[in-house]
XYZ file of C-alpha atoms in Angstrom:
201
model
C -21.948 -25.160 -9.779
C -22.079 -22.820 -11.777
C -18.746 -21.449 -13.672
C -18.088 -18.602 -13.640
C -18.124 -16.580 -16.617
C -15.376 -14.700 -18.521
C -14.850 -10.886 -18.194
C -15.076 -10.766 -22.709
C -14.024 -8.139 -24.975
C -16.008 -4.984 -23.426
C -13.899 -1.868 -23.275
C -11.966 -2.221 -19.989
C -12.386 0.504 -17.257
C -10.119 3.197 -15.214
C -10.181 2.928 -11.841
C -7.944 5.352 -9.483
C -6.864 3.834 -6.548
C -7.527 3.972 -3.160
C -11.201 6.232 -4.260
C -12.450 3.695 -6.512
C -12.142 1.226 -3.812
C -15.902 0.793 -3.333
C -16.231 1.072 -7.667
C -14.354 -2.229 -7.806
C -15.137 -4.197 -5.203
C -18.603 -3.300 -6.461
C -18.294 -4.591 -9.957
C -16.972 -7.733 -8.479
C -20.060 -8.484 -6.718
C -21.270 -7.727 -10.410
C -19.560 -9.445 -12.376
C -19.527 -12.614 -10.213
C -23.409 -12.704 -10.299
C -24.501 -14.953 -8.316
C -21.891 -17.423 -9.080
C -18.745 -18.317 -7.466
C -15.782 -15.046 -7.634
C -12.869 -15.421 -9.748
C -10.341 -12.287 -9.440
C -7.376 -11.684 -11.018
C -4.805 -9.111 -10.945
C -1.166 -8.760 -12.852
C 0.564 -5.306 -12.775
C 4.482 -5.008 -12.208
C 6.596 -5.509 -9.457
C 6.177 -3.086 -6.986
C 2.360 -1.697 -7.922
C 0.513 -2.438 -5.142
C -1.060 -5.886 -5.743
C -0.117 -6.812 -2.084
C -1.984 -4.530 -0.476
C -4.508 -3.533 -2.465
C -5.503 -7.528 -2.237
C -5.347 -7.483 1.104
C -7.870 -3.899 0.911
C -9.940 -5.650 -1.467
C -10.147 -8.680 0.830
C -11.313 -6.306 4.078
C -13.635 -5.179 1.735
C -15.109 -8.012 -0.485
C -16.450 -9.346 3.419
C -17.630 -7.082 4.253
C -19.605 -6.786 1.495
C -20.881 -10.351 2.082
C -18.778 -12.837 -0.050
C -17.743 -14.786 2.417
C -15.123 -17.645 2.065
C -12.170 -15.525 -0.186
C -9.118 -17.204 -0.678
C -6.030 -14.742 -1.942
C -3.107 -16.400 -3.195
C -0.306 -14.728 -3.391
C 1.720 -15.863 -6.743
C 5.236 -14.020 -4.298
C 4.314 -17.270 -3.151
C 4.263 -20.021 -5.666
C 7.219 -18.658 -7.651
C 9.805 -21.009 -7.573
C 12.925 -19.032 -7.219
C 14.235 -16.043 -9.052
C 13.782 -17.443 -12.663
C 10.411 -19.060 -11.940
C 7.921 -16.625 -13.049
C 7.091 -18.196 -15.980
C 6.191 -21.466 -14.081
C 3.919 -19.518 -11.729
C 2.095 -18.021 -14.501
C 1.518 -21.947 -16.398
C 0.596 -23.071 -12.811
C -2.600 -20.265 -12.562
C -5.524 -21.976 -15.036
C -5.398 -24.939 -12.749
C -5.986 -22.645 -9.349
C -8.823 -21.774 -10.926
C -10.361 -23.998 -12.351
C -12.126 -27.697 -10.517
C -9.466 -30.064 -10.615
C -7.967 -30.908 -7.440
C -6.150 -27.252 -7.341
C -3.145 -26.086 -5.122
C 0.336 -25.069 -4.735
C 3.042 -25.715 -3.195
C 4.215 -23.043 -1.183
C 8.075 -21.845 -1.940
C 11.035 -21.112 0.728
C 12.859 -17.840 -0.125
C 15.855 -17.991 1.763
C 15.998 -21.925 1.038
C 15.701 -21.876 -1.934
C 13.133 -25.039 -1.814
C 9.540 -25.538 -1.793
C 7.281 -26.034 1.916
C 3.845 -26.677 2.333
C 1.685 -28.564 -0.211
C -2.095 -25.411 0.013
C -5.464 -26.916 -1.432
C -7.846 -24.573 -2.997
C -11.130 -25.151 -2.546
C -12.979 -24.950 -6.059
C -15.851 -23.830 -5.197
C -15.089 -20.627 -3.031
C -14.334 -17.315 -3.901
C -10.340 -16.869 -5.373
C -8.785 -13.499 -5.091
C -5.187 -13.833 -7.354
C -2.694 -11.516 -7.686
C 0.802 -11.303 -9.118
C 3.525 -10.964 -11.577
C 2.287 -13.096 -15.004
C -1.196 -13.612 -12.934
C -3.729 -12.616 -17.011
C -3.132 -14.842 -19.500
C -5.067 -15.442 -22.312
C -5.880 -18.963 -19.954
C -6.475 -16.913 -16.954
C -7.955 -14.768 -18.134
C -10.965 -16.942 -19.331
C -11.901 -18.478 -16.205
C -12.069 -15.315 -13.960
C -15.578 -12.999 -13.638
C -12.789 -10.270 -13.181
C -9.259 -9.410 -14.614
C -7.001 -6.078 -13.270
C -4.057 -4.858 -14.388
C -2.653 -2.230 -11.395
C -0.497 0.417 -13.217
C 2.827 2.071 -11.699
C 5.644 3.610 -12.932
C 8.919 2.180 -13.490
C 10.764 3.803 -10.787
C 7.370 4.292 -8.505
C 7.496 0.883 -8.306
C 11.238 -0.558 -8.308
C 11.603 2.146 -5.449
C 8.347 1.254 -3.042
C 9.444 -2.822 -4.200
C 13.376 -2.164 -3.163
C 12.357 0.287 0.542
C 10.091 -3.327 0.797
C 12.205 -6.136 0.168
C 15.523 -4.542 0.422
C 18.792 -5.406 0.393
C 16.615 -9.510 -0.572
C 15.677 -8.256 -3.335
C 17.775 -5.623 -5.355
C 20.899 -8.360 -6.861
C 17.492 -9.365 -8.689
C 15.399 -6.221 -10.249
C 16.966 -6.781 -13.492
C 17.136 -11.173 -13.537
C 13.223 -10.190 -12.492
C 12.685 -7.332 -14.435
C 13.406 -9.371 -17.935
C 11.031 -11.967 -17.577
C 8.209 -9.699 -16.178
C 9.003 -7.977 -19.759
C 8.769 -11.414 -21.382
C 5.606 -12.364 -19.779
C 4.428 -9.054 -20.659
C 5.259 -9.428 -23.903
C 4.370 -12.810 -25.271
C 0.752 -12.456 -22.988
C -0.175 -8.912 -23.161
C -1.765 -8.628 -19.733
C -2.347 -5.135 -19.418
C -4.632 -5.464 -23.163
C -6.433 -8.818 -21.809
C -7.323 -6.325 -18.087
C -10.927 -5.188 -17.968
C -10.184 -2.900 -15.355
C -7.491 -0.796 -15.411
C -6.448 0.745 -12.014
C -3.413 3.215 -10.411
C -2.923 5.065 -7.317
C -3.934 8.583 -6.711
C -0.981 8.893 -5.095
C 1.988 6.497 -4.356
C 1.270 5.871 -0.908
C -0.614 2.143 -1.590
C 2.079 0.550 -3.282
C 3.301 -2.590 -1.684
């Protein structure tokens, strides 16, 4: 099996969504070049990563990419202080040696089932903390999904309501630390934005 090549240091392209979804799909398929597609998407909480991942799954399968696996880092974070721990795990999820993670129970505050990934099958990992220098080196496509702080907070609280509200500032501090340390937007070769906020998760 050929290992996926990193995206390198070329200038990033900018794509508006949802209009640009076909362009994004074409780039992902082209970048894979017949090899295993390894797609990493980062962005702030509430930017729409989960919704976009669902759209991409359908669009890529329609384009002929079979067996695509999807990992939401929301399933991986070990609680409200776990962004950096999940982020550090991503390179192992992308690699060939026993890629797996433990699903987190947000209500019971403990890990549950062990989820094993197929290292030969294409993979999409989405979530804040997904894109670091280490994960970018293993990815065929790296993406950053933009959104203003106000629109992201509104979308996140509309989605998760009372569960998330007490933890917004706590989580935002971890996001900012990830951005300062790993510079995910600068690592991304595809910069995405919603043409309206209706697509945000």
